[in-house]
Amino acid sequence: MAAHADKPDTFDPFGIAASMNEWCCLVKAARELKDVDEEMMETMLEANATGPASLSPEAGVKLRSLVNLMRSLNLDPEAIRRRDPETMRELETACLRCTERSRCARELWAGTAAYPEFCPNAAGIDRLRGQ
């Protein structure tokens, strides 16, 4: 028989166990979404690869950075790819040629997205953002 919701658990009067259980469920869901996102990215990279050779691991990381930057700026890279594949290819090409990979990763990790200072895609991204 289930305990009444208003009656506190004698072993967990503050509801910490329930909160931890909810948090663990959220973390599990986040991990599953991350796995789906990574799988989708791999599929997109494979579909977008030109020629018989596939992208190098470094190129894949750079393109993931582009996608993460776009998402941090509320741009949907998949929608842009469907709507305007040429623009997305131009962004990817510029990203692959970029020499600021470490700075890009730091900015994305910090959540600062100070891309206009160094990103070769700054003008294209700003155009997509309507700025």
mmCIF file of N, CA and C in Angstrom:
data_model
loop_
_atom_site.group_PDB
_atom_site.id
_atom_site.type_symbol
_atom_site.label_atom_id
_atom_site.label_comp_id
_atom_site.label_asym_id
_atom_site.label_seq_id
_atom_site.Cartn_x
_atom_site.Cartn_y
_atom_site.Cartn_z
ATOM 1 N N MET A 1 0.847 -1.173 0.000
ATOM 2 C CA MET A 1 0.000 0.000 0.000
ATOM 3 C C MET A 1 0.891 1.233 0.000
ATOM 4 N N ALA A 2 0.589 2.198 -0.830
ATOM 5 C CA ALA A 2 1.395 3.404 -0.960
ATOM 6 C C ALA A 2 1.142 4.335 0.212
ATOM 7 N N ALA A 3 2.202 5.042 0.629
ATOM 8 C CA ALA A 3 2.077 5.999 1.717
ATOM 9 C C ALA A 3 1.363 7.241 1.219
ATOM 10 N N HIS A 4 0.669 7.906 2.106
ATOM 11 C CA HIS A 4 -0.032 9.150 1.754
ATOM 12 C C HIS A 4 1.004 10.220 1.442
ATOM 13 N N ALA A 5 0.784 11.026 0.419
ATOM 14 C CA ALA A 5 1.758 12.016 -0.050
ATOM 15 C C ALA A 5 2.037 13.092 0.983
ATOM 16 N N ASP A 6 1.057 13.422 1.844
ATOM 17 C CA ASP A 6 1.247 14.480 2.837
ATOM 18 C C ASP A 6 1.993 13.993 4.064
ATOM 19 N N LYS A 7 2.053 12.703 4.257
ATOM 20 C CA LYS A 7 2.728 12.136 5.424
ATOM 21 C C LYS A 7 4.216 11.978 5.118
ATOM 22 N N PRO A 8 5.098 12.633 5.898
ATOM 23 C CA PRO A 8 6.530 12.531 5.621
ATOM 24 C C PRO A 8 7.055 11.122 5.888
ATOM 25 N N ASP A 9 8.019 10.733 5.111
ATOM 26 C CA ASP A 9 8.695 9.451 5.269
ATOM 27 C C ASP A 9 9.558 9.532 6.522
ATOM 28 N N THR A 10 9.422 8.564 7.409
ATOM 29 C CA THR A 10 10.184 8.608 8.658
ATOM 30 C C THR A 10 11.684 8.465 8.414
ATOM 31 N N PHE A 11 12.068 7.826 7.329
ATOM 32 C CA PHE A 11 13.485 7.669 7.024
ATOM 33 C C PHE A 11 14.033 8.814 6.177
ATOM 34 N N ASP A 12 13.142 9.627 5.607
ATOM 35 C CA ASP A 12 13.549 10.752 4.751
ATOM 36 C C ASP A 12 12.567 11.914 4.950
ATOM 37 N N PRO A 13 12.587 12.524 6.143
ATOM 38 C CA PRO A 13 11.582 13.553 6.444
ATOM 39 C C PRO A 13 11.668 14.799 5.558
ATOM 40 N N PHE A 14 12.819 15.068 4.965
ATOM 41 C CA PHE A 14 12.975 16.268 4.138
ATOM 42 C C PHE A 14 12.791 15.987 2.644
ATOM 43 N N GLY A 15 12.552 14.744 2.283
ATOM 44 C CA GLY A 15 12.323 14.389 0.891
ATOM 45 C C GLY A 15 13.579 14.379 0.038
ATOM 46 N N ILE A 16 14.727 14.231 0.670
ATOM 47 C CA ILE A 16 15.996 14.255 -0.068
ATOM 48 C C ILE A 16 16.098 13.061 -1.013
ATOM 49 N N ALA A 17 15.689 11.899 -0.549
ATOM 50 C CA ALA A 17 15.781 10.706 -1.398
ATOM 51 C C ALA A 17 14.913 10.871 -2.641
ATOM 52 N N ALA A 18 13.704 11.410 -2.454
ATOM 53 C CA ALA A 18 12.822 11.614 -3.606
ATOM 54 C C ALA A 18 13.431 12.623 -4.570
ATOM 55 N N SER A 19 14.010 13.700 -4.023
ATOM 56 C CA SER A 19 14.647 14.708 -4.872
ATOM 57 C C SER A 19 15.832 14.120 -5.625
ATOM 58 N N MET A 20 16.627 13.319 -4.940
ATOM 59 C CA MET A 20 17.781 12.686 -5.600
ATOM 60 C C MET A 20 17.318 11.732 -6.691
ATOM 61 N N ASN A 21 16.233 11.005 -6.431
ATOM 62 C CA ASN A 21 15.703 10.091 -7.432
ATOM 63 C C ASN A 21 15.248 10.872 -8.671
ATOM 64 N N GLU A 22 14.554 12.008 -8.458
ATOM 65 C CA GLU A 22 14.127 12.832 -9.588
ATOM 66 C C GLU A 22 15.334 13.378 -10.345
ATOM 67 N N TRP A 23 16.357 13.817 -9.613
ATOM 68 C CA TRP A 23 17.564 14.351 -10.241
ATOM 69 C C TRP A 23 18.248 13.273 -11.065
ATOM 70 N N CYS A 24 18.342 12.065 -10.510
ATOM 71 C CA CYS A 24 18.968 10.957 -11.251
ATOM 72 C C CYS A 24 18.199 10.651 -12.537
ATOM 73 N N CYS A 25 16.880 10.732 -12.473
ATOM 74 C CA CYS A 25 16.061 10.511 -13.681
ATOM 75 C C CYS A 25 16.339 11.587 -14.720
ATOM 76 N N LEU A 26 16.491 12.829 -14.269
ATOM 77 C CA LEU A 26 16.801 13.917 -15.202
ATOM 78 C C LEU A 26 18.175 13.734 -15.834
ATOM 79 N N VAL A 27 19.152 13.329 -15.039
ATOM 80 C CA VAL A 27 20.501 13.095 -15.568
ATOM 81 C C VAL A 27 20.474 11.961 -16.585
ATOM 82 N N LYS A 28 19.751 10.908 -16.283
ATOM 83 C CA LYS A 28 19.643 9.777 -17.217
ATOM 84 C C LYS A 28 19.001 10.230 -18.529
ATOM 85 N N ALA A 29 17.930 11.017 -18.426
ATOM 86 C CA ALA A 29 17.272 11.529 -19.633
ATOM 87 C C ALA A 29 18.211 12.425 -20.434
ATOM 88 N N ALA A 30 18.980 13.267 -19.730
ATOM 89 C CA ALA A 30 19.935 14.151 -20.415
ATOM 90 C C ALA A 30 20.998 13.332 -21.148
ATOM 91 N N ARG A 31 21.483 12.279 -20.527
ATOM 92 C CA ARG A 31 22.483 11.416 -21.181
ATOM 93 C C ARG A 31 21.909 10.753 -22.420
ATOM 94 N N GLU A 32 20.668 10.287 -22.319
ATOM 95 C CA GLU A 32 20.026 9.660 -23.474
ATOM 96 C C GLU A 32 19.863 10.662 -24.611
ATOM 97 N N LEU A 33 19.462 11.893 -24.278
ATOM 98 C CA LEU A 33 19.335 12.929 -25.309
ATOM 99 C C LEU A 33 20.687 13.255 -25.934
ATOM 100 N N LYS A 34 21.734 13.296 -25.113
ATOM 101 C CA LYS A 34 23.080 13.562 -25.628
ATOM 102 C C LYS A 34 23.489 12.460 -26.599
ATOM 103 N N ASP A 35 23.207 11.212 -26.240
ATOM 104 C CA ASP A 35 23.541 10.097 -27.128
ATOM 105 C C ASP A 35 22.784 10.208 -28.447
ATOM 106 N N VAL A 36 21.509 10.550 -28.386
ATOM 107 C CA VAL A 36 20.715 10.719 -29.601
ATOM 108 C C VAL A 36 21.281 11.862 -30.430
ATOM 109 N N ASP A 37 21.642 12.976 -29.751
ATOM 110 C CA ASP A 37 22.206 14.131 -30.441
ATOM 111 C C ASP A 37 23.514 13.755 -31.137
ATOM 112 N N GLU A 38 24.382 13.027 -30.448
ATOM 113 C CA GLU A 38 25.647 12.616 -31.055
ATOM 114 C C GLU A 38 25.418 11.673 -32.230
ATOM 115 N N GLU A 39 24.467 10.778 -32.087
ATOM 116 C CA GLU A 39 24.156 9.856 -33.188
ATOM 117 C C GLU A 39 23.622 10.627 -34.391
ATOM 118 N N MET A 40 22.760 11.616 -34.131
ATOM 119 C CA MET A 40 22.218 12.440 -35.209
ATOM 120 C C MET A 40 23.345 13.210 -35.898
ATOM 121 N N MET A 41 24.282 13.747 -35.102
ATOM 122 C CA MET A 41 25.400 14.492 -35.669
ATOM 123 C C MET A 41 26.247 13.582 -36.558
ATOM 124 N N GLU A 42 26.522 12.376 -36.091
ATOM 125 C CA GLU A 42 27.294 11.434 -36.904
ATOM 126 C C GLU A 42 26.571 11.143 -38.219
ATOM 127 N N THR A 43 25.279 10.957 -38.156
ATOM 128 C CA THR A 43 24.488 10.700 -39.363
ATOM 129 C C THR A 43 24.562 11.878 -40.313
ATOM 130 N N MET A 44 24.436 13.099 -39.758
ATOM 131 C CA MET A 44 24.506 14.292 -40.596
ATOM 132 C C MET A 44 25.880 14.442 -41.228
ATOM 133 N N LEU A 45 26.929 14.180 -40.452
ATOM 134 C CA LEU A 45 28.280 14.300 -40.992
ATOM 135 C C LEU A 45 28.525 13.279 -42.090
ATOM 136 N N GLU A 46 28.039 12.062 -41.886
ATOM 137 C CA GLU A 46 28.193 11.032 -42.911
ATOM 138 C C GLU A 46 27.424 11.415 -44.177
ATOM 139 N N ALA A 47 26.224 11.928 -44.005
ATOM 140 C CA ALA A 47 25.407 12.309 -45.158
ATOM 141 C C ALA A 47 25.997 13.501 -45.890
ATOM 142 N N ASN A 48 26.711 14.355 -45.172
ATOM 143 C CA ASN A 48 27.247 15.571 -45.761
ATOM 144 C C ASN A 48 28.668 15.387 -46.299
ATOM 145 N N ALA A 49 29.280 14.247 -45.982
ATOM 146 C CA ALA A 49 30.657 14.028 -46.429
ATOM 147 C C ALA A 49 30.690 14.016 -47.955
ATOM 148 N N THR A 50 31.677 14.711 -48.499
ATOM 149 C CA THR A 50 31.809 14.750 -49.949
ATOM 150 C C THR A 50 32.938 13.828 -50.367
ATOM 151 N N GLY A 51 32.718 13.101 -51.407
ATOM 152 C CA GLY A 51 33.748 12.208 -51.912
ATOM 153 C C GLY A 51 33.799 10.916 -51.125
ATOM 154 N N PRO A 52 34.692 10.022 -51.531
ATOM 155 C CA PRO A 52 34.755 8.711 -50.894
ATOM 156 C C PRO A 52 35.363 8.755 -49.495
ATOM 157 N N ALA A 53 36.191 9.749 -49.209
ATOM 158 C CA ALA A 53 36.832 9.805 -47.904
ATOM 159 C C ALA A 53 35.889 10.441 -46.886
ATOM 160 N N SER A 54 35.885 9.880 -45.699
ATOM 161 C CA SER A 54 35.047 10.466 -44.656
ATOM 162 C C SER A 54 35.825 11.558 -43.936
ATOM 163 N N LEU A 55 35.118 12.327 -43.116
ATOM 164 C CA LEU A 55 35.754 13.409 -42.378
ATOM 165 C C LEU A 55 36.695 12.860 -41.312
ATOM 166 N N SER A 56 37.754 13.593 -41.052
ATOM 167 C CA SER A 56 38.670 13.206 -39.989
ATOM 168 C C SER A 56 38.012 13.467 -38.651
ATOM 169 N N PRO A 57 38.513 12.860 -37.576
ATOM 170 C CA PRO A 57 37.962 13.146 -36.255
ATOM 171 C C PRO A 57 38.039 14.628 -35.896
ATOM 172 N N GLU A 58 39.123 15.284 -36.283
ATOM 173 C CA GLU A 58 39.269 16.716 -35.993
ATOM 174 C C GLU A 58 38.198 17.521 -36.719
ATOM 175 N N ALA A 59 37.913 17.153 -37.957
ATOM 176 C CA ALA A 59 36.874 17.857 -38.707
ATOM 177 C C ALA A 59 35.516 17.652 -38.053
ATOM 178 N N GLY A 60 35.265 16.447 -37.591
ATOM 179 C CA GLY A 60 34.007 16.180 -36.902
ATOM 180 C C GLY A 60 33.852 17.024 -35.653
ATOM 181 N N VAL A 61 34.948 17.181 -34.898
ATOM 182 C CA VAL A 61 34.918 18.015 -33.691
ATOM 183 C C VAL A 61 34.644 19.461 -34.060
ATOM 184 N N LYS A 62 35.294 19.946 -35.103
ATOM 185 C CA LYS A 62 35.068 21.328 -35.526
ATOM 186 C C LYS A 62 33.614 21.542 -35.939
ATOM 187 N N LEU A 63 33.058 20.604 -36.679
ATOM 188 C CA LEU A 63 31.674 20.762 -37.114
ATOM 189 C C LEU A 63 30.709 20.647 -35.936
ATOM 190 N N ARG A 64 31.048 19.841 -34.954
ATOM 191 C CA ARG A 64 30.221 19.784 -33.745
ATOM 192 C C ARG A 64 30.262 21.126 -33.029
ATOM 193 N N SER A 65 31.424 21.768 -33.035
ATOM 194 C CA SER A 65 31.527 23.091 -32.415
ATOM 195 C C SER A 65 30.628 24.087 -33.125
ATOM 196 N N LEU A 66 30.579 24.016 -34.446
ATOM 197 C CA LEU A 66 29.702 24.908 -35.208
ATOM 198 C C LEU A 66 28.246 24.676 -34.813
ATOM 199 N N VAL A 67 27.850 23.433 -34.746
ATOM 200 C CA VAL A 67 26.473 23.098 -34.381
ATOM 201 C C VAL A 67 26.182 23.587 -32.966
ATOM 202 N N ASN A 68 27.116 23.362 -32.039
ATOM 203 C CA ASN A 68 26.908 23.806 -30.657
ATOM 204 C C ASN A 68 26.829 25.326 -30.573
ATOM 205 N N LEU A 69 27.672 26.025 -31.328
ATOM 206 C CA LEU A 69 27.622 27.486 -31.348
ATOM 207 C C LEU A 69 26.269 27.956 -31.866
ATOM 208 N N MET A 70 25.826 27.366 -32.960
ATOM 209 C CA MET A 70 24.549 27.767 -33.544
ATOM 210 C C MET A 70 23.407 27.530 -32.553
ATOM 211 N N ARG A 71 23.425 26.382 -31.908
ATOM 212 C CA ARG A 71 22.366 26.090 -30.932
ATOM 213 C C ARG A 71 22.417 27.055 -29.756
ATOM 214 N N SER A 72 23.627 27.432 -29.327
ATOM 215 C CA SER A 72 23.741 28.374 -28.209
ATOM 216 C C SER A 72 23.173 29.737 -28.578
ATOM 217 N N LEU A 73 23.090 30.013 -29.866
ATOM 218 C CA LEU A 73 22.546 31.284 -30.347
ATOM 219 C C LEU A 73 21.101 31.129 -30.837
ATOM 220 N N ASN A 74 20.478 30.019 -30.446
ATOM 221 C CA ASN A 74 19.085 29.727 -30.799
ATOM 222 C C ASN A 74 18.867 29.586 -32.300
ATOM 223 N N LEU A 75 19.869 29.050 -32.982
ATOM 224 C CA LEU A 75 19.733 28.711 -34.399
ATOM 225 C C LEU A 75 19.622 27.196 -34.506
ATOM 226 N N ASP A 76 18.794 26.708 -35.384
ATOM 227 C CA ASP A 76 18.605 25.277 -35.574
ATOM 228 C C ASP A 76 19.382 24.835 -36.812
ATOM 229 N N PRO A 77 20.565 24.234 -36.605
ATOM 230 C CA PRO A 77 21.395 23.860 -37.759
ATOM 231 C C PRO A 77 20.710 22.879 -38.706
ATOM 232 N N GLU A 78 19.910 21.963 -38.159
ATOM 233 C CA GLU A 78 19.231 20.993 -39.012
ATOM 234 C C GLU A 78 18.197 21.684 -39.900
ATOM 235 N N ALA A 79 17.462 22.636 -39.328
ATOM 236 C CA ALA A 79 16.462 23.375 -40.110
ATOM 237 C C ALA A 79 17.145 24.229 -41.172
ATOM 238 N N ILE A 80 18.263 24.826 -40.820
ATOM 239 C CA ILE A 80 19.002 25.643 -41.784
ATOM 240 C C ILE A 80 19.540 24.764 -42.906
ATOM 241 N N ARG A 81 20.017 23.576 -42.551
ATOM 242 C CA ARG A 81 20.533 22.650 -43.572
ATOM 243 C C ARG A 81 19.429 22.264 -44.552
ATOM 244 N N ARG A 82 18.222 22.033 -44.043
ATOM 245 C CA ARG A 82 17.109 21.676 -44.932
ATOM 246 C C ARG A 82 16.676 22.870 -45.785
ATOM 247 N N ARG A 83 16.596 24.034 -45.154
ATOM 248 C CA ARG A 83 16.099 25.232 -45.840
ATOM 249 C C ARG A 83 17.132 25.819 -46.799
ATOM 250 N N ASP A 84 18.395 25.827 -46.376
ATOM 251 C CA ASP A 84 19.439 26.494 -47.152
ATOM 252 C C ASP A 84 20.752 25.706 -47.056
ATOM 253 N N PRO A 85 20.827 24.558 -47.745
ATOM 254 C CA PRO A 85 22.009 23.701 -47.628
ATOM 255 C C PRO A 85 23.305 24.391 -48.061
ATOM 256 N N GLU A 86 23.221 25.292 -49.018
ATOM 257 C CA GLU A 86 24.428 25.984 -49.479
ATOM 258 C C GLU A 86 25.028 26.846 -48.372
ATOM 259 N N THR A 87 24.193 27.559 -47.646
ATOM 260 C CA THR A 87 24.680 28.381 -46.533
ATOM 261 C C THR A 87 25.324 27.500 -45.470
ATOM 262 N N MET A 88 24.703 26.372 -45.173
ATOM 263 C CA MET A 88 25.264 25.470 -44.165
ATOM 264 C C MET A 88 26.606 24.922 -44.636
ATOM 265 N N ARG A 89 26.728 24.589 -45.909
ATOM 266 C CA ARG A 89 28.020 24.106 -46.434
ATOM 267 C C ARG A 89 29.078 25.198 -46.340
ATOM 268 N N GLU A 90 28.697 26.441 -46.608
ATOM 269 C CA GLU A 90 29.654 27.556 -46.493
ATOM 270 C C GLU A 90 30.121 27.722 -45.048
ATOM 271 N N LEU A 91 29.196 27.624 -44.102
ATOM 272 C CA LEU A 91 29.558 27.717 -42.686
ATOM 273 C C LEU A 91 30.497 26.573 -42.291
ATOM 274 N N GLU A 92 30.170 25.371 -42.733
ATOM 275 C CA GLU A 92 31.004 24.208 -42.408
ATOM 276 C C GLU A 92 32.389 24.336 -43.025
ATOM 277 N N THR A 93 32.470 24.805 -44.254
ATOM 278 C CA THR A 93 33.765 24.971 -44.908
ATOM 279 C C THR A 93 34.629 25.970 -44.165
ATOM 280 N N ALA A 94 34.038 27.102 -43.788
ATOM 281 C CA ALA A 94 34.786 28.109 -43.032
ATOM 282 C C ALA A 94 35.215 27.549 -41.685
ATOM 283 N N CYS A 95 34.361 26.784 -41.054
ATOM 284 C CA CYS A 95 34.676 26.195 -39.755
ATOM 285 C C CYS A 95 35.839 25.202 -39.877
ATOM 286 N N LEU A 96 35.831 24.411 -40.934
ATOM 287 C CA LEU A 96 36.898 23.428 -41.124
ATOM 288 C C LEU A 96 38.251 24.090 -41.362
ATOM 289 N N ARG A 97 38.246 25.291 -41.913
ATOM 290 C CA ARG A 97 39.493 26.015 -42.180
ATOM 291 C C ARG A 97 39.962 26.851 -40.983
ATOM 292 N N CYS A 98 39.122 26.976 -39.964
ATOM 293 C CA CYS A 98 39.402 27.846 -38.820
ATOM 294 C C CYS A 98 40.591 27.323 -38.006
ATOM 295 N N THR A 99 41.390 28.245 -37.516
ATOM 296 C CA THR A 99 42.554 27.882 -36.687
ATOM 297 C C THR A 99 42.318 28.188 -35.207
ATOM 298 N N GLU A 100 41.114 28.600 -34.855
ATOM 299 C CA GLU A 100 40.795 28.981 -33.473
ATOM 300 C C GLU A 100 39.975 27.915 -32.743
ATOM 301 N N ARG A 101 40.242 26.651 -33.031
ATOM 302 C CA ARG A 101 39.446 25.570 -32.447
ATOM 303 C C ARG A 101 39.476 25.587 -30.921
ATOM 304 N N SER A 102 40.642 25.793 -30.325
ATOM 305 C CA SER A 102 40.748 25.799 -28.861
ATOM 306 C C SER A 102 39.951 26.946 -28.263
ATOM 307 N N ARG A 103 40.073 28.113 -28.854
ATOM 308 C CA ARG A 103 39.331 29.262 -28.327
ATOM 309 C C ARG A 103 37.828 29.035 -28.481
ATOM 310 N N CYS A 104 37.434 28.505 -29.605
ATOM 311 C CA CYS A 104 36.024 28.216 -29.841
ATOM 312 C C CYS A 104 35.492 27.266 -28.767
ATOM 313 N N ALA A 105 36.247 26.206 -28.502
ATOM 314 C CA ALA A 105 35.832 25.234 -27.481
ATOM 315 C C ALA A 105 35.730 25.891 -26.113
ATOM 316 N N ARG A 106 36.700 26.744 -25.765
ATOM 317 C CA ARG A 106 36.670 27.437 -24.469
ATOM 318 C C ARG A 106 35.450 28.350 -24.366
ATOM 319 N N GLU A 107 35.177 29.096 -25.427
ATOM 320 C CA GLU A 107 34.040 30.017 -25.414
ATOM 321 C C GLU A 107 32.720 29.246 -25.286
ATOM 322 N N LEU A 108 32.615 28.139 -26.015
ATOM 323 C CA LEU A 108 31.392 27.344 -25.932
ATOM 324 C C LEU A 108 31.232 26.749 -24.539
ATOM 325 N N TRP A 109 32.320 26.240 -23.990
ATOM 326 C CA TRP A 109 32.263 25.637 -22.662
ATOM 327 C C TRP A 109 31.891 26.664 -21.611
ATOM 328 N N ALA A 110 32.431 27.869 -21.731
ATOM 329 C CA ALA A 110 32.151 28.934 -20.767
ATOM 330 C C ALA A 110 30.769 29.552 -20.981
ATOM 331 N N GLY A 111 30.177 29.295 -22.143
ATOM 332 C CA GLY A 111 28.864 29.851 -22.434
ATOM 333 C C GLY A 111 28.892 31.318 -22.818
ATOM 334 N N THR A 112 30.066 31.811 -23.207
ATOM 335 C CA THR A 112 30.176 33.223 -23.540
ATOM 336 C C THR A 112 29.888 33.501 -25.007
ATOM 337 N N ALA A 113 30.133 32.537 -25.861
ATOM 338 C CA ALA A 113 29.860 32.658 -27.301
ATOM 339 C C ALA A 113 30.325 34.003 -27.860
ATOM 340 N N ALA A 114 31.572 34.353 -27.574
ATOM 341 C CA ALA A 114 32.140 35.608 -28.084
ATOM 342 C C ALA A 114 32.680 35.395 -29.495
ATOM 343 N N TYR A 115 31.911 34.697 -30.302
ATOM 344 C CA TYR A 115 32.349 34.298 -31.635
ATOM 345 C C TYR A 115 32.692 35.454 -32.574
ATOM 346 N N PRO A 116 32.029 36.625 -32.484
ATOM 347 C CA PRO A 116 32.349 37.664 -33.481
ATOM 348 C C PRO A 116 33.804 38.117 -33.429
ATOM 349 N N GLU A 117 34.452 37.894 -32.294
ATOM 350 C CA GLU A 117 35.833 38.335 -32.143
ATOM 351 C C GLU A 117 36.820 37.501 -32.947
ATOM 352 N N PHE A 118 36.468 36.248 -33.239
ATOM 353 C CA PHE A 118 37.459 35.364 -33.861
ATOM 354 C C PHE A 118 36.904 34.415 -34.913
ATOM 355 N N CYS A 119 35.608 34.236 -34.969
ATOM 356 C CA CYS A 119 35.015 33.193 -35.811
ATOM 357 C C CYS A 119 34.909 33.629 -37.270
ATOM 358 N N PRO A 120 35.395 32.806 -38.195
ATOM 359 C CA PRO A 120 35.253 33.147 -39.608
ATOM 360 C C PRO A 120 33.798 33.095 -40.073
ATOM 361 N N ASN A 121 32.929 32.513 -39.260
ATOM 362 C CA ASN A 121 31.510 32.434 -39.594
ATOM 363 C C ASN A 121 30.678 33.533 -38.949
ATOM 364 N N ALA A 122 31.312 34.493 -38.306
ATOM 365 C CA ALA A 122 30.569 35.519 -37.564
ATOM 366 C C ALA A 122 29.554 36.236 -38.450
ATOM 367 N N ALA A 123 29.969 36.670 -39.627
ATOM 368 C CA ALA A 123 29.053 37.399 -40.515
ATOM 369 C C ALA A 123 27.897 36.506 -40.969
ATOM 370 N N GLY A 124 28.191 35.276 -41.326
ATOM 371 C CA GLY A 124 27.144 34.356 -41.768
ATOM 372 C C GLY A 124 26.168 34.014 -40.651
ATOM 373 N N ILE A 125 26.693 33.800 -39.457
ATOM 374 C CA ILE A 125 25.828 33.490 -38.320
ATOM 375 C C ILE A 125 24.970 34.703 -37.971
ATOM 376 N N ASP A 126 25.579 35.876 -37.963
ATOM 377 C CA ASP A 126 24.800 37.086 -37.678
ATOM 378 C C ASP A 126 23.712 37.303 -38.720
ATOM 379 N N ARG A 127 24.023 36.981 -39.967
ATOM 380 C CA ARG A 127 23.014 37.097 -41.032
ATOM 381 C C ARG A 127 21.843 36.145 -40.758
ATOM 382 N N LEU A 128 22.158 34.920 -40.327
ATOM 383 C CA LEU A 128 21.108 33.958 -40.002
ATOM 384 C C LEU A 128 20.290 34.403 -38.793
ATOM 385 N N ARG A 129 20.932 35.104 -37.881
ATOM 386 C CA ARG A 129 20.240 35.600 -36.686
ATOM 387 C C ARG A 129 19.448 36.873 -36.991
ATOM 388 N N GLY A 130 19.604 37.409 -38.197
ATOM 389 C CA GLY A 130 18.880 38.621 -38.572
ATOM 390 C C GLY A 130 19.490 39.877 -38.009
ATOM 391 N N GLN A 131 20.787 39.844 -37.760
ATOM 392 C CA GLN A 131 21.476 41.022 -37.203
ATOM 393 C C GLN A 131 22.246 41.756 -38.261
#
